[in-house]
Structures are given as structure tokens and as C-alpha cells.
Amino acid sequence: MKLHEYQSKLLFAQRGIPISKGRVAATAQEAREIAAELGGRVVIKSQVLVGGRGKAGGIKVAKNLQDAEEYAAQILAMTIKGLPVRKVLVDEAAEIKTEIYLGVTNDRAAKCPVMMASSAGGVDIETVAAETPEKIIREHINPFLGLRDYQARNLAAGIGLPREHWRAFGQMAAGLYQTYWETDATLAEINPLVINGANQLVALDGKIVVDDNALFRHLDLAEMRDVDEEAPAETEARKYGLSYVKLDGEIGCMVNGAGLAMGTMDIISHFGGKPANFLDVGGGAGADKVAAALRIILSDKNVKAVLLNIFGGITRCDEVARGILKALEEVKTNVPMVVRLVGTNEEEGRQLLAEAKMTTATSLADAARKAVAAAKGS
Ligand code: GDP
Ligand code: MN
């Protein structure tokens, strides 16, 4: 789960990281009031859950109250990378002398956290990694020891930070690691961390991605989820406990079991199709859950065919079939469907589906071939 910049920076500030003064506004009038409190010169920042807002025009420095109101109105009317802007952060504008990158993430290969710093701040770290990888300095962190002071100094030295800033940098690095650790984040990032006009280090941007699997023990963080900023299908999927990831292909997949779902996606690709999603309805899915899954799949306009691949072990095939029929009553569709049902009560399941004029398949390969053909309109 991604947190907004303003949420991330508050979590940083609680752990001793200096941030700019500011507040969130939902209207241009509110933005003007906050700007007045802050003394006029402010930066108006769109709060959407994507990077590159600056380049997209979603961040503007305002010299006075009129500008603040006008820019807030403009930015609140924007849609950035498909996400409508509903809130802006109004922060005291900083004078920027230097932009630095500082982040912590999981290094899966090294099986431990890694802190990264770069003198090329303000730029996407992926871009830096691709174009000037030598500009990224890394320190792997032993999770039992935490970030050591010498590691923060190594990073500071590695990016050529003047000595006078090392102490402040060390405190920020410690605060960032603490945030990452305490929130069960998979990423905690400050980009840019700047040296401002007063020669102080400040976190100007913040990003935290919390591990969804840890949210059960962070109810305060779970409450920060911004449902407005999520794809509606993902909100719906979470409500029904479905694991759903939208992709950009044309064959919708409904499968029980994550491994089977991946196998299904592979075989679709093998036969020349592209999966429109990953969807695991899970074990023991009843008719309601299956119906919700089908609704979600069909809400994607790219879907030209649906492949239902169900192994009826805990989930009974007749129960799945009833779910499919129930969903088809609610969602009228001409999208062709191919079903492979195997396992407990498969005969009953097939009988039920025969009435719905669905294509059935005997093997997974057969099902994939038929779904690919159906998606191509043949
Ligand atoms: P992102 O584009 O979504 O990563 O948003 P950022 O918060 O990182 O802002 C992008 C860029 O806007 C920064 O790299 C800065 O160059 C600029 N910016 C952000 N806040 C301020 C500010 O307070 N003052 C000035 N002068 N520039 C800012
Ligand atoms: Mn940024």
C-alpha cells in the first residue's frame, strides 16, 4: 500500500526528520488560507500516488496568495497518469541548493534491507540506476543490528556530502531506517533530500510503500489507505478477499490458487495470448466471491475473452458454476468464456454451465488455445 507524500512526511517527522511546514488542502480557497498562515511563498503539490508529479506539472511554486490559490485550482483540476488530483499539499517553499536521493528498500537477492544514497537527487532512482549507476552508493543493513553510524558516514562520503552536513545526514538516515522498520515498509524514500537556503537538510518529498501483508498489525496505517486513489476494481477485489492484479492483455483469467493462476497466465502467453489480469479467488470460494470476481474481470474493457480455470478441491465445481451463472445474471455480456473445471462435483458443474452456452475444455492447453482463439474473434 502506497502512502501519500504528506502522510509519509508526517511519519518521517515523528522520527526526527526535518520536513517543510505545511498542510493539505482540498480546495483552492483552503490552499490560499494555508499559504497566508505560512507567509505567502509556498509550493503547491498534487497528492497522487505516482511519481514524476513535478514533470507532469503537478508541483508549482507560488510567490504570493493569488498565485497559491490559482495554482491550487489548476492542480486540483488535473489528472496525473490517470489519477484525479483531489488534494494538494501546501508547504513553505524551500530554496534548493542541492538535491540528494536517500532511500531504503528490501534487497531480495541480498536478503536484507539496503540503504541507497545518490548525489543525483530529484531524478527517478530507476533513471539514475540505468544511466549513471556509479552515482548510487549502497549500504546493506544487518536487520539485527540496524543501520550503524559508520554506514551513514559511508553514504555521506560516497555522495561527496560536505562534512559539516554529516551529523544531520546521519540523523536523517537513522530516522528513515526507523520509519522503514517500524512501518513494515518495502520502500521508504526521500527524493529529494535538499540542502536549503539556510544550509539545513530537509526532506522535500516522501514516499512509503507498506507491505500489505503487515497491515494487520498497523491499523493506524491501514486507515490511511486512500480508496479514492485506487483503481475501483482493486478496491472491490480487496472487499471480497480476492487477489487481483490488473494487467494490459485481453484474456481475463479467473483461477483458484496463486500457482495455478500463474500457470494459467504462462500457458495463455505460450499460445500467443496476453493475460488481462492475475486473479486468485482462493480456496473455498463461494458463489458470491466468484460472481464478484467475474464482475471485476468484465469491468475491464480490454477483456475480449475469459478463461476460467478451476480445480475443485476445497472449492466445489458446482458452487463455482453457480457463482458464474449468478454473475452472468447481473452482468450481461457477449464476451466469450472458456471453462476448465476439474475436481469435486465437476459433472454437476459442467451440467450447470452447459445451460449458459459456455465453451468447456478438457485440458488446460485446450482451454488456453480456445480462449486465445476466442479473443482473436475466430
Ligand atoms: P515528484 O516529481 O513527484 O517526485 O515530486 P517532488 O516532491 O520530488 O518535487 C519535484 C521537484 O519539484 C523537486 O525535485 C524540486 O525540484 C521541486 N520542488 C519541490 N518542492 C519545492 C520547493 O519547496 N521549492 C522549490 N524551489 N522547488 C521545489
Ligand atoms: Mn520526488
CSV table of C-alpha atoms and ligand atoms in Angstrom, one decimal:
chain,number,residue,atom,x,y,z
A,1,MET,CA,0.0,0.0,0.0
A,2,LYS,CA,1.4,3.3,-1.1
A,3,LEU,CA,1.2,6.3,1.3
A,4,HIS,CA,0.8,9.9,0.1
A,5,GLU,CA,3.7,12.3,0.3
A,6,TYR,CA,2.0,14.2,3.2
A,7,GLN,CA,1.4,11.0,5.1
A,8,SER,CA,4.9,9.8,4.5
A,9,LYS,CA,6.5,13.0,5.6
A,10,LEU,CA,4.5,13.1,8.8
A,11,LEU,CA,5.7,9.6,9.7
A,12,PHE,CA,9.3,10.8,8.9
A,13,ALA,CA,8.8,13.9,11.1
A,14,GLN,CA,7.7,11.8,14.0
A,15,ARG,CA,11.1,10.1,13.8
A,16,GLY,CA,13.1,13.3,13.8
A,17,ILE,CA,13.4,14.0,10.1
A,18,PRO,CA,13.1,17.7,9.3
A,19,ILE,CA,10.3,18.5,6.8
A,20,SER,CA,8.8,21.7,5.5
A,21,LYS,CA,5.9,23.3,7.3
A,22,GLY,CA,2.6,22.8,5.6
A,23,ARG,CA,-0.8,21.2,5.4
A,24,VAL,CA,-3.2,19.5,3.0
A,25,ALA,CA,-6.0,21.3,1.2
A,26,ALA,CA,-8.9,20.1,-0.9
A,27,THR,CA,-10.0,23.4,-2.3
A,28,ALA,CA,-8.2,26.4,-3.8
A,29,GLN,CA,-9.6,28.7,-1.0
A,30,GLU,CA,-8.2,26.4,1.7
A,31,ALA,CA,-4.8,26.4,-0.1
A,32,ARG,CA,-4.9,30.2,0.0
A,33,GLU,CA,-5.6,30.2,3.7
A,34,ILE,CA,-2.7,27.8,4.4
A,35,ALA,CA,-0.4,29.9,2.2
A,36,ALA,CA,-1.4,33.0,4.3
A,37,GLU,CA,-0.6,31.2,7.5
A,38,LEU,CA,2.8,30.2,6.1
A,39,GLY,CA,3.6,33.7,4.9
A,40,GLY,CA,3.0,33.7,1.2
A,41,ARG,CA,5.8,31.9,-0.6
A,42,VAL,CA,4.6,28.3,-0.9
A,43,VAL,CA,4.9,25.2,-3.1
A,44,ILE,CA,1.6,23.6,-4.2
A,45,LYS,CA,2.0,19.8,-4.6
A,46,SER,CA,-0.6,17.4,-6.0
A,47,GLN,CA,-1.2,14.4,-3.8
A,48,VAL,CA,-1.5,11.5,-6.1
A,49,LEU,CA,0.1,8.1,-5.7
A,50,VAL,CA,2.5,8.3,-8.6
A,51,GLY,CA,6.0,9.7,-9.1
A,52,GLY,CA,7.1,12.3,-11.5
A,53,ARG,CA,4.4,14.8,-10.4
A,54,GLY,CA,6.9,17.6,-10.9
A,55,LYS,CA,7.4,16.8,-14.6
A,56,ALA,CA,3.7,16.4,-15.1
A,57,GLY,CA,3.1,20.0,-13.9
A,58,GLY,CA,1.6,18.9,-10.6
A,59,ILE,CA,4.0,20.9,-8.5
A,60,LYS,CA,4.3,24.7,-8.6
A,61,VAL,CA,6.0,27.3,-6.5
A,62,ALA,CA,3.7,30.3,-5.7
A,63,LYS,CA,5.2,33.7,-4.9
A,64,ASN,CA,2.0,35.1,-3.3
A,65,LEU,CA,-1.5,34.3,-2.2
A,66,GLN,CA,-3.1,34.9,-5.6
A,67,ASP,CA,-0.7,32.5,-7.2
A,68,ALA,CA,-1.2,30.0,-4.5
A,69,GLU,CA,-5.0,30.0,-5.0
A,70,GLU,CA,-4.7,29.9,-8.8
A,71,TYR,CA,-2.1,27.1,-8.9
A,72,ALA,CA,-4.1,25.1,-6.4
A,73,ALA,CA,-7.2,25.5,-8.6
A,74,GLN,CA,-5.2,24.4,-11.7
A,75,ILE,CA,-3.6,21.4,-10.0
A,76,LEU,CA,-6.9,20.3,-8.3
A,77,ALA,CA,-8.4,20.1,-11.8
A,78,MET,CA,-5.6,17.9,-13.1
A,79,THR,CA,-5.5,14.2,-13.8
A,80,ILE,CA,-1.9,12.8,-13.5
A,81,LYS,CA,-1.1,9.5,-15.1
A,82,GLY,CA,-4.8,8.6,-14.9
A,83,LEU,CA,-5.3,9.6,-11.3
A,84,PRO,CA,-7.5,12.6,-10.5
A,85,VAL,CA,-5.9,15.1,-8.1
A,86,ARG,CA,-8.2,15.5,-5.0
A,87,LYS,CA,-5.8,17.1,-2.6
A,88,VAL,CA,-2.8,19.4,-2.6
A,89,LEU,CA,-0.1,19.8,-0.1
A,90,VAL,CA,0.7,23.4,0.6
A,91,ASP,CA,4.2,23.7,2.0
A,92,GLU,CA,6.5,26.5,2.8
A,93,ALA,CA,8.7,26.8,-0.4
A,94,ALA,CA,12.3,25.8,0.1
A,95,GLU,CA,15.2,27.4,-1.6
A,96,ILE,CA,17.1,24.4,-3.0
A,97,LYS,CA,21.0,24.4,-3.1
A,98,THR,CA,21.5,20.7,-3.5
A,99,GLU,CA,19.2,17.7,-4.3
A,100,ILE,CA,20.1,14.3,-2.8
A,101,TYR,CA,18.4,10.9,-3.0
A,102,LEU,CA,18.1,8.7,0.1
A,103,GLY,CA,16.0,5.5,0.3
A,104,VAL,CA,15.7,2.1,2.0
A,105,THR,CA,14.2,-0.9,0.4
A,106,ASN,CA,14.3,-4.7,0.6
A,107,ASP,CA,17.2,-6.2,-1.4
A,108,ARG,CA,15.7,-9.6,-2.1
A,109,ALA,CA,18.9,-11.0,-3.6
A,110,ALA,CA,20.9,-10.0,-0.5
A,111,LYS,CA,18.0,-11.0,1.8
A,112,CYS,CA,18.3,-7.8,3.8
A,113,PRO,CA,17.4,-4.1,3.7
A,114,VAL,CA,19.6,-1.8,1.6
A,115,MET,CA,20.0,1.9,2.1
A,116,MET,CA,20.9,3.9,-1.1
A,117,ALA,CA,22.1,7.4,-1.5
A,118,SER,CA,22.9,9.5,-4.5
A,119,SER,CA,24.1,13.0,-5.3
A,120,ALA,CA,21.7,12.8,-8.3
A,121,GLY,CA,18.6,13.7,-6.3
A,122,GLY,CA,15.3,14.8,-7.6
A,123,VAL,CA,15.6,12.4,-10.5
A,124,ASP,CA,13.9,8.9,-10.6
A,125,ILE,CA,16.3,6.5,-8.9
A,126,GLU,CA,15.5,4.0,-11.7
A,127,THR,CA,16.8,6.5,-14.2
A,128,VAL,CA,20.0,7.1,-12.2
A,129,ALA,CA,20.4,3.3,-11.9
A,130,ALA,CA,20.1,2.9,-15.7
A,131,GLU,CA,22.2,5.9,-16.8
A,132,THR,CA,24.7,6.6,-14.1
A,133,PRO,CA,24.8,3.6,-11.8
A,134,GLU,CA,28.1,4.7,-10.3
A,135,LYS,CA,26.2,7.6,-8.7
A,136,ILE,CA,24.3,5.3,-6.4
A,137,ILE,CA,26.0,4.3,-3.1
A,138,ARG,CA,24.6,1.3,-1.2
A,139,GLU,CA,24.9,0.0,2.3
A,140,HIS,CA,23.4,-3.3,3.2
A,141,ILE,CA,21.9,-3.4,6.7
A,142,ASN,CA,22.0,-6.3,9.1
A,143,PRO,CA,18.4,-6.4,10.4
A,144,PHE,CA,19.6,-7.5,13.8
A,145,LEU,CA,22.0,-4.6,14.2
A,146,GLY,CA,20.1,-1.9,12.3
A,147,LEU,CA,21.8,1.0,10.5
A,148,ARG,CA,25.2,1.7,12.0
A,149,ASP,CA,26.6,5.2,12.2
A,150,TYR,CA,29.6,4.3,10.1
A,151,GLN,CA,27.2,3.2,7.3
A,152,ALA,CA,25.5,6.6,7.3
A,153,ARG,CA,29.0,8.2,7.1
A,154,ASN,CA,30.0,5.9,4.2
A,155,LEU,CA,26.9,7.0,2.3
A,156,ALA,CA,27.6,10.7,3.1
A,157,ALA,CA,31.2,10.3,2.0
A,158,GLY,CA,30.2,8.3,-1.1
A,159,ILE,CA,27.9,11.0,-2.4
A,160,GLY,CA,30.5,13.8,-1.7
A,161,LEU,CA,28.4,15.5,1.0
A,162,PRO,CA,30.4,18.2,2.8
A,163,ARG,CA,31.5,17.2,6.3
A,164,GLU,CA,29.5,19.9,8.0
A,165,HIS,CA,26.3,18.1,7.0
A,166,TRP,CA,27.3,14.6,8.1
A,167,ARG,CA,25.8,14.7,11.5
A,168,ALA,CA,22.4,16.0,10.2
A,169,PHE,CA,22.6,13.4,7.4
A,170,GLY,CA,23.2,10.6,9.9
A,171,GLN,CA,20.2,11.6,11.9
A,172,MET,CA,18.0,11.6,8.7
A,173,ALA,CA,19.3,8.3,7.6
A,174,ALA,CA,18.6,6.8,11.1
A,175,GLY,CA,15.1,8.3,11.1
A,176,LEU,CA,14.4,7.0,7.6
A,177,TYR,CA,15.6,3.5,8.6
A,178,GLN,CA,13.5,3.6,11.7
A,179,THR,CA,10.4,4.6,9.7
A,180,TYR,CA,11.0,1.8,7.2
A,181,TRP,CA,11.4,-0.7,10.0
A,182,GLU,CA,8.5,0.4,12.2
A,183,THR,CA,6.0,0.6,9.4
A,184,ASP,CA,7.0,-2.7,7.8
A,185,ALA,CA,7.7,-0.8,4.6
A,186,THR,CA,9.0,-2.3,1.5
A,187,LEU,CA,10.2,1.2,0.5
A,188,ALA,CA,10.9,4.4,2.4
A,189,GLU,CA,12.3,7.2,0.2
A,190,ILE,CA,13.3,10.8,0.4
A,191,ASN,CA,13.7,12.3,-3.0
A,192,PRO,CA,14.8,15.0,-3.0
A,193,LEU,CA,16.5,15.5,0.4
A,194,VAL,CA,17.7,19.0,0.0
A,195,ILE,CA,20.2,21.4,1.4
A,196,ASN,CA,18.1,24.6,1.7
A,197,GLY,CA,18.9,28.3,1.7
A,198,ALA,CA,19.6,28.2,5.4
A,199,ASN,CA,22.2,25.4,4.8
A,200,GLN,CA,19.9,22.8,6.5
A,201,LEU,CA,19.0,19.4,5.4
A,202,VAL,CA,15.2,18.9,4.7
A,203,ALA,CA,13.1,16.1,3.3
A,204,LEU,CA,11.2,17.8,0.5
A,205,ASP,CA,9.4,14.7,-0.8
A,206,GLY,CA,8.5,11.5,0.9
A,207,LYS,CA,7.3,8.1,-0.2
A,208,ILE,CA,6.4,5.0,1.8
A,209,VAL,CA,5.2,1.7,0.5
A,210,VAL,CA,3.8,-0.5,3.3
A,211,ASP,CA,3.9,-4.3,2.9
A,212,ASP,CA,0.2,-5.3,2.6
A,213,ASN,CA,0.8,-8.5,4.4
A,214,ALA,CA,1.9,-6.5,7.5
A,215,LEU,CA,-1.1,-4.1,7.6
A,216,PHE,CA,-3.0,-6.3,10.1
A,217,ARG,CA,-0.6,-5.1,12.7
A,218,HIS,CA,-0.6,-1.4,11.6
A,219,LEU,CA,-4.3,-0.5,11.9
A,220,ASP,CA,-3.3,3.2,12.0
A,221,LEU,CA,-1.5,2.9,8.7
A,222,ALA,CA,-4.3,0.8,7.2
A,223,GLU,CA,-6.7,3.6,7.9
A,224,MET,CA,-4.5,5.9,5.8
A,225,ARG,CA,-5.4,4.0,2.6
A,226,ASP,CA,-6.8,6.4,0.1
A,227,VAL,CA,-9.5,4.4,-1.7
A,228,ASP,CA,-10.2,7.4,-4.0
A,229,GLU,CA,-6.8,6.9,-5.5
A,230,GLU,CA,-7.2,3.2,-6.2
A,231,ALA,CA,-8.5,1.6,-9.3
A,232,PRO,CA,-12.1,0.7,-8.3
A,233,ALA,CA,-11.6,-2.9,-9.4
A,234,GLU,CA,-8.8,-3.3,-6.8
A,235,THR,CA,-11.0,-1.8,-4.0
A,236,GLU,CA,-13.7,-4.2,-4.9
A,237,ALA,CA,-11.3,-7.2,-5.1
A,238,ARG,CA,-10.0,-6.4,-1.6
A,239,LYS,CA,-13.5,-6.2,-0.2
A,240,TYR,CA,-14.1,-9.8,-1.3
A,241,GLY,CA,-10.7,-11.1,-0.3
A,242,LEU,CA,-9.6,-11.7,-3.9
A,243,SER,CA,-6.0,-11.3,-5.0
A,244,TYR,CA,-6.3,-9.3,-8.2
A,245,VAL,CA,-3.7,-7.5,-10.3
A,246,LYS,CA,-4.8,-5.8,-13.5
A,247,LEU,CA,-2.5,-6.3,-16.5
A,248,ASP,CA,-2.8,-5.0,-20.0
A,249,GLY,CA,-3.7,-8.1,-22.0
A,250,GLU,CA,-7.1,-9.2,-23.5
A,251,ILE,CA,-7.8,-12.5,-21.8
A,252,GLY,CA,-9.4,-12.3,-18.4
A,253,CYS,CA,-8.4,-15.1,-16.0
A,254,MET,CA,-10.3,-16.5,-13.1
A,255,VAL,CA,-8.4,-19.1,-11.3
A,256,ASN,CA,-8.3,-20.7,-7.8
A,257,GLY,CA,-4.8,-20.8,-6.3
A,258,ALA,CA,-1.9,-18.4,-7.0
A,259,GLY,CA,0.3,-21.1,-8.5
A,260,LEU,CA,-2.4,-22.2,-10.8
A,261,ALA,CA,-3.1,-18.6,-11.7
A,262,MET,CA,0.5,-18.1,-12.8
A,263,GLY,CA,0.5,-21.3,-14.7
A,264,THR,CA,-2.7,-20.2,-16.5
A,265,MET,CA,-1.1,-16.9,-17.4
A,266,ASP,CA,2.0,-18.7,-18.7
A,267,ILE,CA,0.0,-21.1,-20.9
A,268,ILE,CA,-2.1,-18.2,-22.3
A,269,SER,CA,1.2,-16.5,-23.3
A,270,HIS,CA,2.5,-19.8,-24.7
A,271,PHE,CA,-0.4,-20.0,-27.1
A,272,GLY,CA,0.0,-16.4,-28.2
A,273,GLY,CA,-2.4,-14.5,-26.0
A,274,LYS,CA,-1.9,-11.9,-23.3
A,275,PRO,CA,-3.5,-12.2,-19.8
A,276,ALA,CA,-5.6,-9.2,-18.8
A,277,ASN,CA,-5.1,-9.9,-15.1
A,278,PHE,CA,-3.9,-12.1,-12.3
A,279,LEU,CA,-6.9,-13.3,-10.2
A,280,ASP,CA,-6.9,-15.8,-7.5
A,281,VAL,CA,-10.3,-16.4,-6.0
A,282,GLY,CA,-8.7,-18.5,-3.3
A,283,GLY,CA,-9.7,-21.8,-1.7
A,284,GLY,CA,-13.3,-22.4,-0.7
A,285,ALA,CA,-14.7,-19.5,-2.8
A,286,GLY,CA,-18.5,-19.4,-2.7
A,287,ALA,CA,-20.8,-18.2,-5.4
A,288,ASP,CA,-20.7,-14.6,-4.2
A,289,LYS,CA,-17.0,-14.4,-4.4
A,290,VAL,CA,-16.9,-16.0,-7.9
A,291,ALA,CA,-19.6,-13.5,-9.0
A,292,ALA,CA,-17.6,-10.6,-7.7
A,293,ALA,CA,-14.5,-11.9,-9.5
A,294,LEU,CA,-16.3,-12.2,-12.8
A,295,ARG,CA,-17.8,-8.7,-12.4
A,296,ILE,CA,-14.3,-7.3,-11.8
A,297,ILE,CA,-12.8,-9.1,-14.8
A,298,LEU,CA,-15.6,-7.9,-17.1
A,299,SER,CA,-15.3,-4.3,-15.9
A,300,ASP,CA,-12.0,-4.2,-17.8
A,301,LYS,CA,-12.9,-3.0,-21.3
A,302,ASN,CA,-9.8,-4.7,-22.8
A,303,VAL,CA,-11.1,-8.1,-22.0
A,304,LYS,CA,-12.0,-10.0,-25.2
A,305,ALA,CA,-12.4,-13.5,-23.7
A,306,VAL,CA,-12.4,-15.0,-20.2
A,307,LEU,CA,-10.7,-18.2,-19.2
A,308,LEU,CA,-12.0,-19.8,-16.0
A,309,ASN,CA,-9.6,-22.4,-14.7
A,310,ILE,CA,-10.9,-24.1,-11.6
A,311,PHE,CA,-9.5,-27.0,-9.7
A,312,GLY,CA,-12.3,-28.1,-7.4
A,313,GLY,CA,-10.6,-29.3,-4.3
A,314,ILE,CA,-11.8,-27.2,-1.4
A,315,THR,CA,-13.8,-25.1,-3.9
A,316,ARG,CA,-16.5,-27.3,-5.3
A,317,CYS,CA,-17.1,-27.2,-9.1
A,318,ASP,CA,-20.9,-26.9,-8.8
A,319,GLU,CA,-20.5,-24.0,-6.4
A,320,VAL,CA,-18.2,-22.2,-8.8
A,321,ALA,CA,-20.6,-22.9,-11.7
A,322,ARG,CA,-23.5,-21.3,-9.6
A,323,GLY,CA,-21.3,-18.3,-9.0
A,324,ILE,CA,-20.6,-17.9,-12.7
A,325,LEU,CA,-24.3,-18.2,-13.5
A,326,LYS,CA,-25.2,-15.7,-10.8
A,327,ALA,CA,-22.6,-13.2,-12.1
A,328,LEU,CA,-23.9,-13.6,-15.6
A,329,GLU,CA,-27.4,-12.7,-14.5
A,330,GLU,CA,-26.1,-9.5,-13.0
A,331,VAL,CA,-23.6,-8.6,-15.8
A,332,LYS,CA,-24.9,-9.1,-19.2
A,333,THR,CA,-22.0,-9.8,-21.5
A,334,ASN,CA,-21.1,-11.0,-25.0
A,335,VAL,CA,-17.6,-11.8,-24.0
A,336,PRO,CA,-16.9,-15.4,-24.8
A,337,MET,CA,-16.0,-17.7,-21.9
A,338,VAL,CA,-14.0,-20.8,-21.8
A,339,VAL,CA,-14.2,-23.0,-18.7
A,340,ARG,CA,-12.0,-25.7,-17.5
A,341,LEU,CA,-13.5,-27.3,-14.4
A,342,VAL,CA,-11.8,-30.3,-12.8
A,343,GLY,CA,-12.3,-31.9,-9.4
A,344,THR,CA,-15.0,-32.3,-6.8
A,345,ASN,CA,-18.5,-32.3,-8.4
A,346,GLU,CA,-17.2,-31.5,-11.8
A,347,GLU,CA,-20.1,-33.3,-13.6
A,348,GLU,CA,-22.7,-31.2,-11.8
A,349,GLY,CA,-20.6,-28.1,-12.5
A,350,ARG,CA,-20.4,-28.8,-16.2
A,351,GLN,CA,-24.1,-29.6,-16.5
A,352,LEU,CA,-25.0,-26.2,-14.9
A,353,LEU,CA,-22.7,-24.4,-17.3
A,354,ALA,CA,-23.9,-26.2,-20.4
A,355,GLU,CA,-27.1,-24.2,-20.0
A,356,ALA,CA,-25.1,-21.0,-20.1
A,357,LYS,CA,-23.7,-21.9,-23.5
A,358,MET,CA,-20.1,-21.7,-22.3
A,359,THR,CA,-17.2,-23.3,-24.1
A,360,THR,CA,-15.8,-26.1,-22.0
A,361,ALA,CA,-12.3,-27.6,-22.3
A,362,THR,CA,-10.8,-30.9,-21.3
A,363,SER,CA,-7.3,-29.9,-20.6
A,364,LEU,CA,-5.6,-26.6,-19.7
A,365,ALA,CA,-3.8,-26.5,-23.1
A,366,ASP,CA,-7.1,-27.0,-24.8
A,367,ALA,CA,-8.7,-24.2,-22.7
A,368,ALA,CA,-5.9,-21.8,-23.4
A,369,ARG,CA,-6.0,-22.4,-27.2
A,370,LYS,CA,-9.8,-21.9,-27.2
A,371,ALA,CA,-9.5,-18.7,-25.1
A,372,VAL,CA,-6.8,-17.3,-27.4
A,373,ALA,CA,-8.9,-18.1,-30.5
A,374,ALA,CA,-12.0,-16.6,-28.9
A,375,ALA,CA,-10.1,-13.4,-28.0
A,376,LYS,CA,-8.9,-13.1,-31.6
A,377,GLY,CA,-12.5,-13.3,-32.8
A,378,SER,CA,-12.1,-16.6,-34.6
B,1,GDP,P1,7.9,14.2,-7.7
B,1,GDP,O1,8.1,14.9,-9.0
B,1,GDP,O2,6.5,13.5,-7.7
B,1,GDP,O3,9.0,13.3,-7.3
B,1,GDP,O4,7.7,15.4,-6.6
B,1,GDP,P2,8.8,16.1,-5.7
B,1,GDP,O5,8.2,16.5,-4.4
B,1,GDP,O6,10.1,15.4,-5.6
B,1,GDP,O7,9.1,17.5,-6.4
B,1,GDP,C1,9.7,17.6,-7.7
B,1,GDP,C2,10.6,18.7,-7.8
B,1,GDP,O8,9.9,20.0,-7.5
B,1,GDP,C3,11.7,18.7,-6.8
B,1,GDP,O9,12.8,17.9,-7.3
B,1,GDP,C4,12.1,20.2,-6.8
B,1,GDP,O10,13.0,20.5,-7.8
B,1,GDP,C5,10.8,20.9,-7.0
B,1,GDP,N1,10.3,21.3,-5.7
B,1,GDP,C6,9.5,20.6,-4.8
B,1,GDP,N2,9.3,21.3,-3.6
B,1,GDP,C7,10.0,22.5,-3.8
B,1,GDP,C8,10.2,23.7,-3.0
B,1,GDP,O11,9.7,23.8,-1.9
B,1,GDP,N3,10.9,24.7,-3.5
B,1,GDP,C9,11.4,24.6,-4.8
B,1,GDP,N4,12.1,25.6,-5.3
B,1,GDP,N5,11.3,23.5,-5.6
B,1,GDP,C10,10.6,22.5,-5.1
B,2,MN,MN,10.3,13.2,-5.7
